[in-house]
XYZ file of C-alpha atoms in Angstrom:
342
model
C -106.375 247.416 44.470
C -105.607 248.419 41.244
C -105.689 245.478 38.611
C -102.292 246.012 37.411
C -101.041 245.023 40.745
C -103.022 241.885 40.662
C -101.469 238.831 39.241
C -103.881 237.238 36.471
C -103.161 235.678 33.515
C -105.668 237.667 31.173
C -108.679 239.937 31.727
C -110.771 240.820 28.567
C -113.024 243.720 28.510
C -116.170 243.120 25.629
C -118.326 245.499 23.843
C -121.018 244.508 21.347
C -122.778 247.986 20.474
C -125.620 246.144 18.369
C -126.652 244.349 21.456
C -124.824 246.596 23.601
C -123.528 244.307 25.977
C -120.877 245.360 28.695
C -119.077 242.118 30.233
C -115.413 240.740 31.632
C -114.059 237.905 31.030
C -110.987 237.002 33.332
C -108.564 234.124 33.151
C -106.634 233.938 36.480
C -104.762 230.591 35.970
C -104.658 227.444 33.361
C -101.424 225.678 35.012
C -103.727 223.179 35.529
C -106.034 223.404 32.491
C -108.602 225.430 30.837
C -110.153 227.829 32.838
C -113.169 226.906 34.759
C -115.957 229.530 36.089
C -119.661 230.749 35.689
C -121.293 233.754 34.082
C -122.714 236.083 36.831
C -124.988 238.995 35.673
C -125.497 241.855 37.832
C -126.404 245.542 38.151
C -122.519 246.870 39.055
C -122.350 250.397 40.759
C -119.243 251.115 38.461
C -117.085 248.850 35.814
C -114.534 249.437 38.035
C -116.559 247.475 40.261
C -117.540 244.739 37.999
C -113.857 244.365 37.179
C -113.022 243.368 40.890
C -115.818 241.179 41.465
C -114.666 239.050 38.084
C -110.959 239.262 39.223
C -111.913 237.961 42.859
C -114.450 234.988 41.895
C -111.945 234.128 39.229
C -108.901 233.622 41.588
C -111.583 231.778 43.989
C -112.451 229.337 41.021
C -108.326 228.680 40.936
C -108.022 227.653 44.680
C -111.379 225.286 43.868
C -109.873 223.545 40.909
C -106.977 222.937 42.390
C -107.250 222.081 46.095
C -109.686 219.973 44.894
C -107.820 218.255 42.497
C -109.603 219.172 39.069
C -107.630 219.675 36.065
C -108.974 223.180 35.561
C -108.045 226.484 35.993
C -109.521 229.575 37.478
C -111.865 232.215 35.147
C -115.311 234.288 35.708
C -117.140 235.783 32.976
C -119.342 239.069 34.485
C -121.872 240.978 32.122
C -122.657 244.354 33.359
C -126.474 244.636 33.373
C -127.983 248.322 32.406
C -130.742 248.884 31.336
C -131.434 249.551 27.416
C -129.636 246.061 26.602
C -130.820 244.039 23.517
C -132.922 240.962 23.986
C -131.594 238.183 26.673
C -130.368 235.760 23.726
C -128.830 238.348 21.713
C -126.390 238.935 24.543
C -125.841 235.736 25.608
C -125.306 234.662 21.848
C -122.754 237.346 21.374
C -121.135 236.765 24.815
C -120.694 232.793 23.370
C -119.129 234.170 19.901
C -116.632 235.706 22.245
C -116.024 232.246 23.883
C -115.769 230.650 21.162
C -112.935 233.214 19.925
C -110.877 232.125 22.983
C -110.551 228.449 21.719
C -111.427 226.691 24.769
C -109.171 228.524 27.256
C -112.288 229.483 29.120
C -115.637 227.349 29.830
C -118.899 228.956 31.377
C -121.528 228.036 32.705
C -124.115 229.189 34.902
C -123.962 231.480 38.125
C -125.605 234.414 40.267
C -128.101 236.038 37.717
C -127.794 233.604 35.130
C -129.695 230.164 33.830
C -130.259 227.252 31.713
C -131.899 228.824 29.000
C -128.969 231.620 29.076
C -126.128 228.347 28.937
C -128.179 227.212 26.150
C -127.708 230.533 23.992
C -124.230 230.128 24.545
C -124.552 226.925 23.043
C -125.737 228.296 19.957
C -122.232 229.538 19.525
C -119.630 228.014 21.183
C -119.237 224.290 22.628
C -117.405 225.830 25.808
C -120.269 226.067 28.363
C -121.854 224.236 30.846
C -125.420 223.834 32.750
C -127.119 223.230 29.473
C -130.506 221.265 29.233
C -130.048 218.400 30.105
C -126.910 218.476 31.476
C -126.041 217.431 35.824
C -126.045 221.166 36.217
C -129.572 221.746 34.668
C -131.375 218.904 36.531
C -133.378 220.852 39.271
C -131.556 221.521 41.992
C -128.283 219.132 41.773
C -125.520 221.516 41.897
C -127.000 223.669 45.268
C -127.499 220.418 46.668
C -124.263 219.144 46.115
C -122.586 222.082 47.241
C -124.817 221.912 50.295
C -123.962 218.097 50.736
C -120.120 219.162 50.814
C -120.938 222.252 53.251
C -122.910 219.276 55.658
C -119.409 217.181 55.256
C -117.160 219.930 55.812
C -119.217 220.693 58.325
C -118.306 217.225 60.184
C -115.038 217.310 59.713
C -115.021 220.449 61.075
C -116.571 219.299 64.230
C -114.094 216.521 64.640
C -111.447 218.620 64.412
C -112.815 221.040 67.173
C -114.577 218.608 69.264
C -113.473 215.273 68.844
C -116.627 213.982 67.318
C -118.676 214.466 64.088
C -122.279 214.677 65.099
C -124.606 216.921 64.324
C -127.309 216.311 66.542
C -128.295 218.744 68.734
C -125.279 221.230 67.671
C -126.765 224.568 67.425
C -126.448 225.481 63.528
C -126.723 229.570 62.185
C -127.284 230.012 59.041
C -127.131 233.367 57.575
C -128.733 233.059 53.887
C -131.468 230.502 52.630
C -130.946 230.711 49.556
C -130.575 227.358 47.282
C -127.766 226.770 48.670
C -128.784 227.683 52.375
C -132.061 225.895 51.842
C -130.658 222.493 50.852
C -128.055 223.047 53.724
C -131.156 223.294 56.253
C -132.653 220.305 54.874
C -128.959 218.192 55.696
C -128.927 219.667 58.930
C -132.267 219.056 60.090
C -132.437 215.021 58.776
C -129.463 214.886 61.755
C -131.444 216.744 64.145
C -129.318 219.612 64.022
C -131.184 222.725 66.109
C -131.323 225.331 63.243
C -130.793 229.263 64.022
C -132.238 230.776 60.830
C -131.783 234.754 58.980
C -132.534 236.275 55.155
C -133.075 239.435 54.199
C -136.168 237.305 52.193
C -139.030 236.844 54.779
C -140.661 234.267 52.290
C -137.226 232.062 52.070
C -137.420 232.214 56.120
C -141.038 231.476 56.388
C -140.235 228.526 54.349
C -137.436 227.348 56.263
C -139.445 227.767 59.455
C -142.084 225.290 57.916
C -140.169 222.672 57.105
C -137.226 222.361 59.283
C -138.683 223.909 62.512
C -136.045 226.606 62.724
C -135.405 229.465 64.970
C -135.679 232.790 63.122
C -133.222 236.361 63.602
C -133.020 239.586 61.758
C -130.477 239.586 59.466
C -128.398 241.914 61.875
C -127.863 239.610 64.736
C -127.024 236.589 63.180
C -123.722 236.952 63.521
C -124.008 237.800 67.419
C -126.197 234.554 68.157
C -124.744 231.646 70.226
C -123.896 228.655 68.412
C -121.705 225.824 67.439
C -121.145 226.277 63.962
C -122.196 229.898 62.165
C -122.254 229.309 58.161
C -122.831 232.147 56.169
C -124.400 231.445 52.544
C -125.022 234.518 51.375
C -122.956 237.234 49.789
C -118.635 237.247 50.424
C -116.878 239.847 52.141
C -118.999 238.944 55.772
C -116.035 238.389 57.422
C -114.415 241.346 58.875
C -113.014 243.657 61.345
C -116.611 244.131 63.166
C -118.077 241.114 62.215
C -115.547 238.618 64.116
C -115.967 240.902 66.789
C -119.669 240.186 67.613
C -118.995 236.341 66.638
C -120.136 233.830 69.366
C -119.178 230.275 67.926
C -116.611 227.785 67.718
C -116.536 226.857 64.181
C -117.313 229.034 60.816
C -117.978 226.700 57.978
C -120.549 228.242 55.156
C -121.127 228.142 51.011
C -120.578 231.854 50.545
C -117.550 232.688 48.230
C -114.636 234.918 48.962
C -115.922 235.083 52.955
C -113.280 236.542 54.299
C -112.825 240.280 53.247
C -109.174 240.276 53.190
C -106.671 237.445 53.329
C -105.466 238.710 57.389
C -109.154 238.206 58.510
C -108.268 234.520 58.556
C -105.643 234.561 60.909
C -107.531 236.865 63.290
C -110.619 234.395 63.585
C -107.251 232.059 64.445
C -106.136 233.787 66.837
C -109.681 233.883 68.232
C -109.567 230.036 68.701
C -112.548 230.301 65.958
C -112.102 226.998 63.245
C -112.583 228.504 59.927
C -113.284 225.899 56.993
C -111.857 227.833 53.971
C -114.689 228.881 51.672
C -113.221 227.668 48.705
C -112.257 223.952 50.086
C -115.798 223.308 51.792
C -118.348 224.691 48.750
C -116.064 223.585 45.750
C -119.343 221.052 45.327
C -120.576 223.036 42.227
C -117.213 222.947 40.151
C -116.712 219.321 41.034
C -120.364 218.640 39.804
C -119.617 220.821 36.755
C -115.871 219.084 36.467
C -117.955 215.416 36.686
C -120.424 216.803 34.075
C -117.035 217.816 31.200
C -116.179 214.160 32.072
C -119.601 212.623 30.903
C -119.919 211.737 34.403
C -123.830 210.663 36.092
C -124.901 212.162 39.412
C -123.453 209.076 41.720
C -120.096 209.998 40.278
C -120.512 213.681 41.453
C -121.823 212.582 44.869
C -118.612 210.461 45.373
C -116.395 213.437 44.252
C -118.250 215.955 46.288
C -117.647 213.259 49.569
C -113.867 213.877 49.093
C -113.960 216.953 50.403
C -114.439 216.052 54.183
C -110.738 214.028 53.615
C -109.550 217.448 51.824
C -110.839 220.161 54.588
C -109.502 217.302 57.228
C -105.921 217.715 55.367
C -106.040 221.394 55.391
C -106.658 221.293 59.362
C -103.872 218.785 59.733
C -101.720 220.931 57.600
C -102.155 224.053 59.566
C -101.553 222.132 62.924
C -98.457 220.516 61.533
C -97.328 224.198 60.649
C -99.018 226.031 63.564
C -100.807 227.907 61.030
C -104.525 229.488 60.242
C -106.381 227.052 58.212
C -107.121 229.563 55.704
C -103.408 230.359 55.555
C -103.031 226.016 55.102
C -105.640 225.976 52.222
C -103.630 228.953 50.424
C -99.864 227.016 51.038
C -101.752 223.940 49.643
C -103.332 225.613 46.530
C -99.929 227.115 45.557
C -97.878 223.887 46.134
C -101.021 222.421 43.395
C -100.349 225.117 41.031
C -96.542 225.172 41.716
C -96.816 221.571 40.173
């Protein structure tokens, strides 16, 4: 789509030639407040490409904020990796000096690509950034966890809406992607005696997983096609599509992968389908409500209570799309503008 067509509120292109650092910065909404979203860094086939990817995460980090009641806003900041770039810091210092310019309309923080030591580079320059030491973000593993803990309770609610009950045990769980996130989300599962269905394109993540949660292993290409209760992807976005929902075999879809569906209609199809999808940005919204906590001066118990909220907000999307005889995915959207409309 071309990005005039799209409707942001700002998208900043940034060139430092003495570093030579490529990246995007795009603000899709502040109705809410300033806008919220990590700093990916990846190898992009085209800027063309990187532009869409910063455009799409950014509208995703809207519909976070505000279905989950955070008073932030929606942004992404991309930097193009290539080789011949100056040193790690010297990027990541000028990409802050940029931040800094936008006087706190934007806040980083850490993403696909990107870590503590890069937040705390930023630092050096700008006080708009999160994930720095010390911080929730920076302690271990906290924010995959919680975004895994609010996968396990979407999860749940999921269940309950489909079958009348929230256990776990013995529901047969796939999991495509074992990644943090997917890792930590094994670990919930299994501690309920979930029976885990396992794939990664890493043999070493799955090996691991095997180890310690006694799961089930499949090639990455017939995940999708295994029978299960629940199928929860955790890798990359875009997995649901046209063939994809065709080879599905489970009742309920409920993952921490971003921007799952590939487009918007995909959602109503897996509808029509009888298939419960838990929209991606409701369920795995645990990292910006750890990161919203953090901006707060908030401890980790605080961001474990917030992150619990969202089994009462995926519950009111459900009950919202029955009330309207609706997709889910198409409930979550209504909801997110009727937020923002606000």
């Amino acid at each position: 789509m071309d990005v005039f067509e799209q409707n942001y509120e700002q998208l900043i292109f940034l060139q430092d030639p003495i570093v030579r650092l490529k990246a995007i910065i795009v603000i899709d909404n502040s109705k809410l407040g300033p806008a919220l979203g990590g700093c990916r860094m990846w190898r992009y086939d085209s800027e063309e490409e990187a532009i869409q990817d910063a455009l799409r995460l950014a509208r995703g980090m809207t519909s976070k904020s505000a279905v989950s009641g955070l008073p932030f806003g929606g942004g992404k900041a991309v930097i193009l990796s290539h080789p011949g770039q100056g040193s790690r810091e010297q990027l990541f210092r000028a990409l802050g000096r940029h931040i800094e310019s936008l006087q706190g309309r934007y806040i980083t923080g850490m993403d696909l690509g990107t870590g503590v030591a890069d937040m705390d580079w930023i630092r050096q320059e700008t006080s708009y950034v999160t994930d720095t030491s010390g911080s929730l973000g920076a302690e271990g593993e906290f924010t995959a966890k919680m975004t895994a803990y609010g996968v396990f309770l979407g999860m749940k609610a999921a269940l309950k809406r489909a079958y009348g009950t929230e256990a776990l045990q013995h529901k047969v769980i796939a999991v495509q992607g074992l990644g943090k996130v997917g890792y930590q989300l094994c670990r919930y599962l299994h501690q309920v005696g979930a029976q885990l269905v396992v794939s990664d394109v890493d043999p070493e993540r799955t090996q691991r997983v095997v180890q310690d949660f006694a799961a089930k292993t499949l090639p990455p290409d017939a995940i999708l096609q295994t029978t299960c209760d629940i199928f929860s992807p955790c890798a990359l976005g875009g997995i649901l599509h046209d063939d994809s929902i065709a080879q599905l075999n489970c009742r309920i879809i409920a993952g921490g992968a971003n921007n799952q569906l590939a487009e918007r209609r995909h959602g109503d199809k897996l509808h029509e389908l009888g298939i419960l999808y838990a929209p991606d940005y409701v369920i795995n919204a645990g990292g910006i409500i750890v990161t919203s906590v953090e901006l707060a001066c908030g401890d980790a118990r605080t961001a474990e209570q917030e992150v619990e909220k969202i089994f009462d907000t995926l519950t009111n999307v459900f009950t919202i799309a029955d009330n309207k005889g609706i997709s889910p995915s198409a409930a979550a959207d209504d909801l997110t503008m009727q937020l923002l409309a606000k």
